[in-house]
Coordinates of C-alpha atoms in Angstrom, one line a residue:
Chain W
M318 CA 0.0 0.0 0.0
I319 CA 1.5 3.3 -1.0
T320 CA 1.7 5.9 1.6
R321 CA 3.7 8.8 0.6
L322 CA 5.6 9.5 3.8
I323 CA 6.0 13.1 4.7
G324 CA 9.1 12.0 6.6
L325 CA 11.8 13.5 4.5
A326 CA 10.0 16.7 4.0
A327 CA 9.2 16.9 7.7
I328 CA 12.8 16.4 8.7
V329 CA 13.9 19.0 6.2
M330 CA 11.4 21.3 7.8
V331 CA 12.1 20.5 11.4
V332 CA 15.9 20.2 11.5
P333 CA 16.6 23.7 10.2
S334 CA 14.2 25.1 12.7
L335 CA 16.1 23.4 15.5
A336 CA 19.3 24.8 14.0
A337 CA 17.8 28.2 13.8
A338 CA 16.7 28.1 17.4
Q339 CA 20.0 26.8 18.6
T340 CA 22.1 29.3 16.8
G341 CA 19.8 32.2 17.3
A342 CA 21.9 33.8 20.0
A343 CA 25.3 33.0 18.4
A344 CA 27.4 35.4 16.4
P345 CA 26.3 35.9 12.8
Q346 CA 27.4 33.1 10.5
T347 CA 30.4 33.6 8.4
G348 CA 29.7 34.8 5.0
V349 CA 26.3 36.1 5.8
P350 CA 26.2 39.8 6.8
A351 CA 24.4 40.6 10.0
P352 CA 20.9 41.7 9.5
A353 CA 20.4 45.4 9.5
P354 CA 18.6 46.8 12.6
A355 CA 14.9 46.2 12.1
A356 CA 13.4 49.0 10.1
G357 CA 10.0 50.2 11.2
R358 CA 6.8 49.0 9.7
G359 CA 6.1 50.7 6.4
A360 CA 9.7 51.2 5.7
P361 CA 10.5 51.2 2.0
P362 CA 11.0 47.7 0.4
P363 CA 14.5 46.5 -0.4
A364 CA 15.7 48.3 -3.5
N365 CA 15.7 45.2 -5.5
Y366 CA 11.9 44.6 -5.3
P367 CA 9.5 47.1 -6.8
P368 CA 6.3 47.7 -4.7
Y369 CA 3.7 45.0 -5.2
T370 CA 0.8 45.8 -7.5
R371 CA -1.9 43.4 -8.4
P372 CA -1.3 42.0 -11.9
V373 CA -3.8 43.4 -14.4
S374 CA -4.7 40.7 -16.8
T375 CA -6.2 41.2 -20.2
Y376 CA -6.8 37.5 -20.7
V377 CA -10.4 36.5 -21.0
P378 CA -10.9 32.8 -20.2
P379 CA -13.5 30.8 -22.0
R380 CA -16.9 30.4 -20.3
T381 CA -18.3 27.3 -18.6
P382 CA -21.8 26.3 -19.6
D383 CA -23.2 28.3 -16.7
G384 CA -21.2 31.4 -17.7
Q385 CA -18.3 31.3 -15.2
P386 CA -14.9 32.2 -16.4
D387 CA -13.5 28.7 -17.1
I388 CA -10.4 28.1 -15.0
S389 CA -11.0 24.4 -14.5
G390 CA -8.4 21.7 -14.9
L391 CA -5.3 20.2 -13.4
Y392 CA -2.6 22.5 -12.2
L393 CA 0.8 22.4 -10.7
A394 CA 2.4 24.8 -8.3
I395 CA 4.9 27.2 -9.7
P396 CA 7.9 27.1 -7.3
L397 CA 8.0 30.1 -5.0
P398 CA 10.9 32.2 -6.1
R399 CA 11.9 33.2 -2.6
N400 CA 11.0 32.6 1.0
I401 CA 7.5 33.5 2.3
E402 CA 8.9 36.7 3.6
T403 CA 11.5 39.2 2.4
P404 CA 15.0 37.9 3.1
S405 CA 16.5 39.6 6.0
V406 CA 19.6 40.5 4.0
P407 CA 19.5 42.2 0.6
M408 CA 19.6 39.8 -2.3
A409 CA 22.8 41.1 -3.6
A410 CA 24.6 40.2 -0.4
R411 CA 23.0 36.8 0.0
G412 CA 25.1 33.8 -0.1
P413 CA 24.1 30.5 -1.7
N414 CA 21.1 29.0 0.1
R415 CA 19.2 25.8 -0.4
A416 CA 16.0 27.5 0.7
N417 CA 16.4 30.1 -2.0
G418 CA 13.5 28.7 -3.9
E419 CA 15.2 25.4 -4.5
F420 CA 13.0 23.1 -2.4
S421 CA 12.3 19.6 -3.4
Y422 CA 9.3 18.5 -5.5
S423 CA 7.6 15.3 -6.1
L424 CA 7.8 16.1 -9.8
N425 CA 10.7 16.5 -12.2
E426 CA 8.8 19.0 -14.3
R427 CA 8.9 22.4 -12.6
P428 CA 6.6 25.0 -14.1
K429 CA 8.1 28.3 -15.0
L430 CA 6.9 31.8 -14.2
P431 CA 5.0 33.5 -17.0
E432 CA 6.8 36.0 -19.2
G433 CA 7.4 39.3 -17.5
A434 CA 6.6 38.1 -14.0
I435 CA 8.5 39.8 -11.2
V436 CA 10.5 37.4 -9.1
R437 CA 10.0 38.4 -5.5
P438 CA 9.2 37.0 -2.1
A439 CA 5.6 35.9 -1.5
G440 CA 5.1 38.3 1.3
V441 CA 4.3 41.5 -0.6
D442 CA 2.6 43.7 2.0
P443 CA 3.5 45.4 4.3
A444 CA 6.2 47.0 2.3
D445 CA 9.1 45.6 4.4
G446 CA 7.8 42.1 3.6
K447 CA 7.7 40.9 7.2
I448 CA 4.8 39.2 8.9
P449 CA 3.4 41.9 11.3
L450 CA 3.3 39.9 14.4
K451 CA 2.1 41.3 17.7
P452 CA 4.6 40.9 20.5
E453 CA 2.7 38.1 22.2
A454 CA 2.5 36.2 19.0
M455 CA 6.2 36.7 18.5
Q456 CA 6.7 35.3 22.0
L457 CA 4.6 32.2 21.3
R458 CA 6.5 31.8 18.0
K459 CA 9.9 31.8 19.7
E460 CA 8.6 29.3 22.2
I461 CA 7.3 27.0 19.5
I462 CA 10.4 27.2 17.4
A463 CA 12.6 26.5 20.5
N464 CA 10.6 23.4 21.2
Q465 CA 10.5 21.6 17.9
E466 CA 11.5 18.3 19.6
K467 CA 8.1 18.2 21.3
I468 CA 5.2 16.8 19.2
E469 CA 2.8 19.3 20.6
R470 CA 4.9 22.1 19.1
L471 CA 5.4 20.5 15.7
D472 CA 4.1 22.0 12.5
G473 CA 0.5 20.8 11.9
R474 CA 1.6 19.8 8.4
V475 CA 4.1 17.5 9.8
L476 CA 1.3 16.0 11.9
C477 CA -0.7 15.7 8.7
L478 CA -3.3 18.1 9.9
S479 CA -5.1 20.1 7.2
P480 CA -2.9 23.2 6.7
G481 CA -5.8 25.6 6.0
I482 CA -5.6 28.6 3.8
P483 CA -3.4 30.0 2.3
R484 CA -1.0 27.3 3.3
S485 CA -2.6 24.6 1.2
T486 CA -1.6 26.6 -1.8
V487 CA 2.1 26.9 -0.7
P488 CA 3.7 24.5 -3.0
A489 CA 5.1 21.8 -0.7
P490 CA 5.4 19.0 -0.2
V491 CA 3.2 18.1 -3.2
V492 CA 2.1 20.4 -5.9
G493 CA -0.9 19.3 -7.8
Y494 CA -4.3 20.9 -7.8
Q495 CA -7.5 20.1 -9.6
I496 CA -10.0 22.9 -10.1
F497 CA -13.6 21.8 -10.9
Q498 CA -16.4 24.1 -11.8
K499 CA -20.1 23.2 -11.6
P500 CA -23.1 25.5 -11.7
G501 CA -22.8 27.8 -8.7
Y502 CA -19.6 26.4 -7.4
V503 CA -15.8 26.2 -7.8
V504 CA -14.4 23.1 -6.2
I505 CA -10.6 22.7 -5.5
F506 CA -9.0 19.3 -4.8
Y507 CA -5.5 19.6 -3.5
E508 CA -3.2 16.6 -4.1
Q509 CA -1.6 17.4 -0.8
S510 CA -3.3 15.2 1.9
H511 CA -6.4 14.8 -0.3
L512 CA -7.6 18.2 0.9
Y513 CA -10.6 19.8 -0.8
R514 CA -12.8 22.9 -0.7
T515 CA -16.2 23.6 -2.1
I516 CA -16.7 27.3 -2.8
P517 CA -20.3 28.4 -3.3
L518 CA -20.7 31.4 -5.6
D519 CA -24.4 32.2 -4.7
G520 CA -23.7 34.8 -2.1
R521 CA -25.0 32.7 0.7
A522 CA -24.5 33.8 4.3
P523 CA -21.4 32.7 6.3
L524 CA -21.9 29.7 8.6
D525 CA -22.5 30.0 12.3
P526 CA -19.2 30.7 14.0
K527 CA -19.7 27.6 16.1
I528 CA -19.0 25.6 13.0
Q529 CA -15.3 25.5 12.3
K530 CA -13.4 23.8 9.5
A531 CA -9.7 23.1 9.1
M532 CA -9.8 24.5 5.6
G533 CA -12.2 27.2 6.6
V534 CA -15.6 28.0 5.2
S535 CA -15.3 29.6 1.7
R536 CA -17.7 32.1 0.0
G537 CA -16.7 33.1 -3.5
H538 CA -17.7 35.4 -6.3
W539 CA -16.4 36.5 -9.7
E540 CA -15.1 40.0 -10.1
G541 CA -14.8 40.0 -13.9
N542 CA -12.4 37.2 -14.5
V543 CA -11.0 37.1 -11.0
L544 CA -12.3 34.6 -8.5
V545 CA -12.5 36.2 -5.1
V546 CA -13.0 34.0 -2.0
E547 CA -13.6 35.0 1.6
V548 CA -12.6 32.3 3.9
T549 CA -13.7 32.3 7.6
N550 CA -14.6 29.8 10.4
F551 CA -11.2 28.2 10.7
T552 CA -10.5 25.5 13.2
N553 CA -8.3 26.7 16.1
N554 CA -8.4 23.8 18.5
L555 CA -4.7 23.0 18.2
E556 CA -1.8 25.4 18.2
N557 CA -0.2 23.2 15.5
N558 CA -2.5 24.9 13.0
W559 CA -0.1 27.5 11.7
V560 CA -1.1 30.3 9.4
I561 CA 1.8 29.7 7.2
G562 CA 5.2 28.0 7.2
A563 CA 7.9 28.3 4.7
V564 CA 8.7 25.2 2.8
S565 CA 11.8 25.1 5.0
A566 CA 13.3 27.3 7.6
T567 CA 16.5 28.8 6.4
P568 CA 19.4 27.3 8.3
G569 CA 21.1 29.8 10.6
I570 CA 18.3 32.3 10.6
P571 CA 17.0 33.0 14.1
A572 CA 13.3 33.1 15.0
E573 CA 13.4 36.9 15.2
S574 CA 14.4 37.3 11.6
L575 CA 11.0 36.4 10.3
A576 CA 12.5 34.7 7.4
T577 CA 10.0 31.8 7.6
G578 CA 6.4 31.4 8.5
H579 CA 7.0 28.9 11.2
G580 CA 5.2 28.9 14.6
I581 CA 2.3 31.2 14.1
P582 CA -1.0 29.7 15.2
H583 CA -4.1 31.7 14.3
S584 CA -6.9 32.8 16.5
D585 CA -10.7 32.3 16.2
V586 CA -11.0 35.6 14.2
Y587 CA -8.6 34.5 11.5
R588 CA -9.9 35.1 8.0
V589 CA -8.5 35.3 4.5
T590 CA -9.4 36.9 1.3
E591 CA -8.1 35.1 -1.8
R592 CA -7.9 36.3 -5.3
Y593 CA -7.3 33.9 -8.2
T594 CA -6.4 36.0 -11.3
P595 CA -6.1 34.1 -14.6
I596 CA -3.1 35.5 -16.4
D597 CA -3.2 33.4 -19.5
A598 CA -4.7 30.1 -20.4
N599 CA -2.1 28.3 -18.4
T600 CA -1.3 30.5 -15.4
I601 CA -3.2 31.7 -12.3
H602 CA -1.9 34.4 -10.0
Y603 CA -2.7 33.9 -6.4
E604 CA -3.1 36.5 -3.7
A605 CA -4.1 36.0 0.0
V606 CA -4.9 38.9 2.4
I607 CA -4.6 37.7 6.0
N608 CA -6.5 39.2 8.9
D609 CA -6.3 38.3 12.5
E610 CA -6.4 41.1 14.9
K611 CA -5.4 38.9 17.8
V612 CA -2.2 37.8 16.2
F613 CA -1.1 40.6 13.7
T614 CA -0.8 44.3 14.0
Q615 CA -2.3 44.8 10.6
P616 CA -3.6 42.8 7.6
W617 CA -0.8 41.4 5.5
T618 CA -0.6 40.0 2.0
L619 CA 1.0 37.1 0.2
A620 CA 1.0 36.9 -3.6
W621 CA 2.6 34.8 -6.2
Y622 CA 2.1 33.1 -9.5
G623 CA 0.5 30.1 -7.9
F624 CA -0.8 27.7 -10.6
A625 CA 0.5 26.5 -13.9
R626 CA -1.6 24.2 -16.0
A627 CA -0.3 20.6 -15.7
P628 CA 1.1 18.7 -18.7
K629 CA -1.6 16.8 -20.6
D630 CA -0.5 13.4 -19.3
Y631 CA -0.4 14.5 -15.6
V632 CA -2.3 12.3 -13.2
P633 CA -3.0 13.4 -9.6
I634 CA -1.8 10.8 -7.2
E635 CA -3.3 10.1 -3.7
Y636 CA -1.1 11.6 -1.0
A637 CA -2.1 9.7 2.1
C638 CA -0.2 11.6 4.7
F639 CA -1.6 10.4 8.0
E640 CA -1.7 6.7 7.1
G641 CA 2.0 6.5 7.3
N642 CA 2.7 9.0 9.9
A643 CA 3.0 6.9 13.0
K644 CA 6.5 5.7 12.2
N645 CA 7.5 9.2 11.1
L646 CA 6.6 10.8 14.4
L647 CA 8.3 8.0 16.3
L648 CA 11.4 8.7 14.3
M649 CA 11.3 12.5 14.8
T650 CA 10.0 13.0 18.3
N651 CA 10.0 9.5 19.9
T652 CA 6.2 9.7 20.1
D653 CA 4.2 6.6 19.5
I654 CA 0.8 7.3 18.2
S655 CA 0.2 3.8 16.8
G656 CA -1.7 2.8 19.9
I657 CA -4.1 5.7 19.9
R658 CA -7.6 4.8 18.7
V659 CA -10.4 7.3 18.3
N660 CA -14.1 6.8 18.4
V661 CA -15.9 7.2 15.1
P662 CA -19.7 7.2 14.7
Chain C
M492 CA -23.8 -3.6 -23.1
N493 CA -26.5 -2.7 -20.6
K494 CA -28.3 -0.2 -22.8
P495 CA -30.8 1.5 -20.6
V496 CA -34.5 0.8 -21.0
T497 CA -35.9 4.1 -22.2
T498 CA -39.3 5.4 -21.3
R499 CA -40.6 4.2 -24.6
G500 CA -38.9 0.9 -24.1
A501 CA -40.6 0.5 -20.8
I502 CA -44.0 1.2 -22.3
V503 CA -43.3 -1.2 -25.1
A504 CA -42.4 -3.8 -22.5
A505 CA -45.5 -3.1 -20.6
I506 CA -47.6 -3.5 -23.7
L507 CA -45.8 -6.7 -24.5
A508 CA -46.6 -7.9 -21.0
I509 CA -50.3 -7.5 -21.5
G510 CA -50.3 -9.5 -24.7
F511 CA -50.2 -7.1 -27.6
S512 CA -46.9 -8.2 -28.9
V513 CA -47.8 -7.9 -32.5
A514 CA -49.7 -4.7 -32.0
A515 CA -46.8 -3.2 -30.1
Q516 CA -44.5 -3.5 -33.0
A517 CA -47.0 -1.6 -35.1
Q518 CA -47.3 1.1 -32.4
R519 CA -43.7 2.1 -32.3
G520 CA -44.4 5.3 -34.1
T521 CA -47.4 6.4 -32.0
P522 CA -47.3 8.7 -29.1
P523 CA -46.5 7.0 -25.8
R524 CA -49.5 6.2 -23.5
P525 CA -49.3 5.8 -19.8
P526 CA -48.8 2.1 -18.8
A527 CA -51.9 0.4 -17.6
A528 CA -50.4 -0.8 -14.3
P529 CA -47.5 0.4 -12.2
A530 CA -44.3 -1.0 -13.6
A531 CA -41.8 -2.8 -11.4
P532 CA -39.1 -0.3 -10.1
A533 CA -37.2 0.3 -13.3
K534 CA -33.4 0.7 -13.2
S535 CA -33.7 3.3 -15.9
G536 CA -36.2 5.8 -17.1
Y537 CA -34.2 8.5 -15.4
S538 CA -36.4 11.6 -15.3
G539 CA -34.1 14.1 -13.5
P540 CA -32.0 17.0 -14.7
R541 CA -29.1 16.5 -17.0
T542 CA -25.7 18.1 -17.5
P543 CA -24.9 20.0 -20.7
D544 CA -23.3 16.8 -22.1
R545 CA -26.7 15.1 -21.5
K546 CA -25.6 12.8 -18.6
P547 CA -27.8 12.5 -15.5
D548 CA -26.8 15.4 -13.2
L549 CA -25.2 13.9 -10.1
N550 CA -23.8 17.2 -8.8
G551 CA -24.7 17.7 -5.2
I552 CA -24.5 16.2 -1.7
W553 CA -25.6 12.6 -1.2
Q554 CA -25.8 10.2 1.7
V555 CA -26.7 6.6 2.3
M556 CA -29.3 5.8 5.0
N557 CA -28.7 2.3 6.2
T558 CA -26.5 0.4 8.6
A559 CA -23.9 -1.0 6.2
H560 CA -21.2 1.0 7.8
W561 CA -21.7 -1.0 11.1
N562 CA -22.3 -4.4 9.4
L563 CA -23.0 -5.2 5.8
E564 CA -24.9 -8.3 6.9
A565 CA -28.2 -8.5 8.8
H566 CA -27.7 -7.8 12.5
S567 CA -29.5 -6.9 15.7
A568 CA -28.7 -3.8 17.6
T569 CA -25.8 -3.7 20.0
E570 CA -24.6 -0.8 22.1
G571 CA -24.0 2.1 19.8
V572 CA -24.9 0.1 16.7
P573 CA -28.4 0.3 15.1
A574 CA -30.0 -2.9 13.9
G575 CA -30.1 -3.4 10.1
F576 CA -30.9 -5.5 7.1
S577 CA -28.2 -7.1 5.0
V578 CA -27.2 -5.1 1.9
V579 CA -25.5 -8.2 0.5
E580 CA -27.2 -9.9 -2.3
G581 CA -28.3 -13.3 -1.0
G582 CA -27.7 -12.2 2.6
S583 CA -24.2 -13.4 3.5
I584 CA -20.8 -12.7 2.1
P585 CA -19.3 -15.8 0.4
Y586 CA -16.1 -16.1 2.4
Q587 CA -13.6 -18.8 1.9
P588 CA -13.4 -20.8 5.2
Q589 CA -10.1 -19.3 6.4
A590 CA -11.2 -15.8 5.5
L591 CA -14.4 -16.3 7.4
A592 CA -12.3 -17.2 10.5
K593 CA -10.3 -14.1 9.9
R594 CA -13.5 -12.0 9.7
N595 CA -14.8 -13.5 12.9
E596 CA -11.5 -12.6 14.6
N597 CA -11.7 -9.1 13.2
F598 CA -15.2 -8.8 14.6
K599 CA -13.9 -9.7 18.1
D600 CA -11.2 -7.0 17.8
R601 CA -13.2 -4.5 16.0
L602 CA -13.1 -1.7 18.5
T603 CA -9.4 -1.4 18.1
A604 CA -8.6 -3.2 14.8
D605 CA -11.0 -1.3 12.5
P606 CA -8.6 0.8 10.3
I607 CA -10.9 3.9 10.5
R608 CA -10.3 4.1 14.3
K609 CA -6.7 5.0 13.3
C610 CA -8.3 7.6 11.0
Y611 CA -7.2 5.9 7.8
M612 CA -9.2 6.6 4.7
P613 CA -12.1 4.2 4.6
G614 CA -11.5 2.9 1.0
V615 CA -14.1 1.9 -1.5
P616 CA -17.0 1.3 -1.3
R617 CA -17.0 1.9 2.5
S618 CA -16.6 5.7 2.0
T619 CA -20.0 5.7 0.3
Y620 CA -21.9 4.3 3.2
M621 CA -20.1 5.9 6.1
P622 CA -22.7 7.8 8.2
F623 CA -21.5 11.1 6.6
P624 CA -22.5 13.0 3.5
F625 CA -20.3 13.2 0.4
E626 CA -20.4 15.6 -2.5
I627 CA -20.2 14.8 -6.2
T628 CA -18.7 17.2 -8.7
Q629 CA -19.3 16.1 -12.3
T630 CA -17.5 17.1 -15.4
P631 CA -17.4 15.3 -18.8
K632 CA -13.8 14.1 -18.1
H633 CA -13.6 13.7 -14.3
I634 CA -15.9 13.1 -11.5
G635 CA -14.7 14.4 -8.1
I636 CA -16.1 12.9 -5.0
A637 CA -15.4 14.6 -1.7
Y638 CA -16.2 12.8 1.5
E639 CA -16.9 14.5 4.8
F640 CA -15.2 11.8 6.8
A641 CA -11.4 12.4 7.0
H642 CA -11.8 14.7 3.9
A643 CA -11.1 11.7 1.7
T644 CA -11.5 12.3 -2.0
R645 CA -11.7 10.3 -5.3
T646 CA -11.1 11.6 -8.8
I647 CA -12.8 9.3 -11.2
F648 CA -11.3 9.5 -14.7
L649 CA -13.9 9.3 -17.5
D650 CA -11.4 10.0 -20.2
G651 CA -10.8 6.4 -21.2
T652 CA -7.3 6.3 -19.7
P653 CA -6.2 2.9 -18.2
H654 CA -5.5 2.1 -14.6
M655 CA -2.1 2.9 -13.3
E656 CA 0.2 0.0 -12.6
D657 CA 2.1 -1.0 -9.5
L658 CA 0.7 1.5 -7.1
D659 CA -1.9 1.1 -4.4
F660 CA -4.1 3.8 -3.0
W661 CA -6.4 3.9 0.0
M662 CA -9.2 5.2 -2.2
G663 CA -8.1 3.1 -5.1
D664 CA -7.7 4.0 -8.8
G665 CA -11.2 4.6 -10.2
R666 CA -12.0 4.7 -13.9
G667 CA -15.5 5.4 -15.0
R668 CA -17.7 5.3 -18.0
W669 CA -21.3 6.0 -18.7
E670 CA -23.4 3.0 -19.9
G671 CA -26.5 4.9 -20.9
D672 CA -27.7 6.7 -17.7
T673 CA -25.6 4.4 -15.5
L674 CA -22.2 5.6 -14.2
V675 CA -20.0 2.5 -14.0
I676 CA -16.8 2.9 -12.0
D677 CA -14.1 0.2 -11.9
T678 CA -11.7 0.6 -9.0
V679 CA -8.5 -1.4 -8.5
S680 CA -5.3 -0.8 -6.6
L681 CA -7.1 -0.6 -3.3
G682 CA -4.5 -2.3 -1.2
G683 CA -5.4 -4.8 1.5
E684 CA -5.6 -2.6 4.6
T685 CA -9.1 -1.3 4.6
W686 CA -12.3 -3.0 5.8
F687 CA -15.8 -3.0 4.4
D688 CA -17.5 -2.2 7.8
Q689 CA -17.1 -2.0 11.5
A690 CA -17.9 -5.7 11.8
G691 CA -14.6 -6.8 10.4
N692 CA -15.6 -7.7 6.9
F693 CA -12.5 -7.4 4.9
H694 CA -10.7 -8.0 1.6
S695 CA -7.2 -8.5 0.2
D696 CA -5.0 -6.5 -2.1
A697 CA -6.6 -8.4 -5.0
L698 CA -9.9 -6.5 -4.5
K699 CA -11.6 -5.2 -7.6
V700 CA -14.7 -3.0 -7.0
T701 CA -17.3 -2.3 -9.7
E702 CA -19.8 0.3 -8.8
R703 CA -22.9 1.0 -10.8
L704 CA -24.7 4.2 -10.0
T705 CA -28.0 4.4 -11.7
P706 CA -30.0 7.5 -10.9
T707 CA -33.7 6.8 -10.9
D708 CA -34.8 10.4 -10.4
A709 CA -33.3 13.7 -9.4
N710 CA -32.8 12.6 -5.8
H711 CA -32.1 8.8 -5.7
I712 CA -29.3 6.7 -7.0
D713 CA -29.6 3.0 -7.2
Y714 CA -26.1 1.9 -6.0
E715 CA -24.9 -1.6 -6.9
V716 CA -21.4 -2.8 -6.0
T717 CA -19.8 -5.9 -7.3
I718 CA -16.9 -7.2 -5.1
E719 CA -14.3 -9.5 -6.6
D720 CA -11.4 -10.8 -4.6
P721 CA -10.4 -14.4 -5.3
K722 CA -8.1 -14.5 -2.3
V723 CA -10.9 -14.0 0.2
F724 CA -14.2 -14.9 -1.4
T725 CA -15.5 -18.1 -3.2
R726 CA -17.2 -16.0 -5.9
P727 CA -17.9 -12.4 -6.8
W728 CA -20.7 -10.9 -4.8
K729 CA -22.9 -7.8 -4.8
M730 CA -24.1 -5.2 -2.3
H731 CA -27.0 -3.0 -3.1
M732 CA -28.4 0.2 -1.5
I733 CA -30.0 3.5 -2.3
V734 CA -28.1 6.8 -2.2
Y735 CA -30.2 9.7 -1.3
R736 CA -29.7 13.3 -2.3
R737 CA -29.5 15.7 0.7
I738 CA -32.0 18.3 -0.4
E739 CA -31.6 20.7 2.5
K740 CA -31.2 24.3 1.2
D741 CA -27.6 25.6 1.3
L742 CA -26.2 22.4 2.8
E743 CA -22.5 22.0 2.6
L744 CA -20.0 19.4 3.8
L745 CA -18.5 20.1 7.2
D746 CA -15.5 18.5 8.8
Y747 CA -14.8 15.2 10.5
E748 CA -11.1 15.8 10.8
C749 CA -10.3 12.5 12.3
T750 CA -6.6 13.1 12.7
E751 CA -7.2 16.2 14.8
H752 CA -9.0 13.9 17.3
V753 CA -6.0 11.6 17.4
Y754 CA -3.7 14.5 18.5
E755 CA -6.3 16.0 20.8
K756 CA -6.3 12.6 22.6
L757 CA -2.5 12.3 22.5
F758 CA -2.0 15.8 23.9
Q759 CA -4.6 15.2 26.6
Q760 CA -2.7 12.0 27.6
K761 CA 0.6 13.9 27.6
T762 CA -0.6 16.9 29.6
G763 CA -3.1 15.1 31.8
K764 CA -5.6 17.9 31.0
P765 CA -9.1 16.8 30.1

């Protein structure tokens, strides 16, 4: 029975975090200039990235039988060109770095950015590219990153929990998406951990806040050819449900540098506005505006070219994360979950 | 091929049944008349809405209402388990003797040994008759099925592509085709680690599942499943049930994030907090 173990990816993600936590107080690593003193919020972006503007697309997709812009089909993630956040050192001075967009894929074929796309970190607003954490959220983050040997502090994705939004669109550890459209709905199947979302387009009311979902509750509408989705009602029963997490923490970067998205659980008021902009017949640009007044000092935005149409012969493969995870967790944290049984109806 | 009996065909059959066989041939071109007596429940004659490619429209949320999830065979109620009829054609599953012994052992150990108590995906066809709804999204080339339990999914390929080789999947490799108004799904590569129900009914990695979904109207699907597994059973056998459309307004699938409950339980054990 195939169970694509998340093991390798998990170790890649965890070990650098440990290293980061352990070397955080040490002198700056050789070859890497010390980060400049933190600039205030709203400081101008590094000179090598122009300010983010939403892509304006002139592409008009064909229409589905019920008149939606037709973006259906199989897609692959386009690799993120940089970390989630702006690197803490200017690009020109940056040494070679395995996390510099070069994370591993389950596929040999890596989609390319569309012509003219700006290569930049995914964190595009605020202008300094850093996640605007409140001090108490930063404190919790440090505590989580410093305790990565404890299972209760591990990344939810390593535990095979559903990573929520926008994390399910961050292209790791697997990269396939299937967008379906049916009258009144857009449905997205993620190859990662067989996640899915059904997005109603009929303007229905949000659900009772007492109903929470790991992938949130989605309400969508088309603005011209752009699919806009409001996502609310996220699960927050476990602190392992992180808002984001880089594909890997950059070795040697301390928690304070904000060079990764690790260790940020969201609160009960967390909500996300997504925009899916078709750029051409094969490319969709993705933007997510993140709101959580209990965790962040202001809304912040991730944006990147998220989806490239898959090759014609591409077949999505089941990624059964949890089914093989007992051994993985035993290996990483010496925690045996194999004996745990849950009640099901 | 199982060509569906069309409405006209049904009428012709009814007329034949009341003895106008010669006349019926002559009446082919005449407008259909209502049958004289209620016909037996027909497997076809689908009257519900259709998709733009003229297939029965299966889009929506569906659920089975029976006790197959607890036990495919007839059973009285036990604690937490409602009583139920057998969904197996002929009543009992035709196990080979050793396999029957294994099933009985599974039954004894069911509260711990059932794979879904470890939050594994339930496999096929069990996902269909779990006591949770599932949602069908239908396109000409693919049918996506999203299940509320453990957010399992299936993508059924209708594009004529063959099964993949040398890979097993918890939810199998399903390839579908329309035979008239019946959606036929052949699923293989299911592995040997899932069960059919909570009563320990099981299969091996040689399992082949053929599902026939015949919508009878907008809100009902006649669901017939043929199970083939020569390592476990003496012959192929069938289960049969009705799948009902959930017609509540604005219904949507919610979560049964089974793995969350595993960690909640683990963390409670570790911290001693309730």
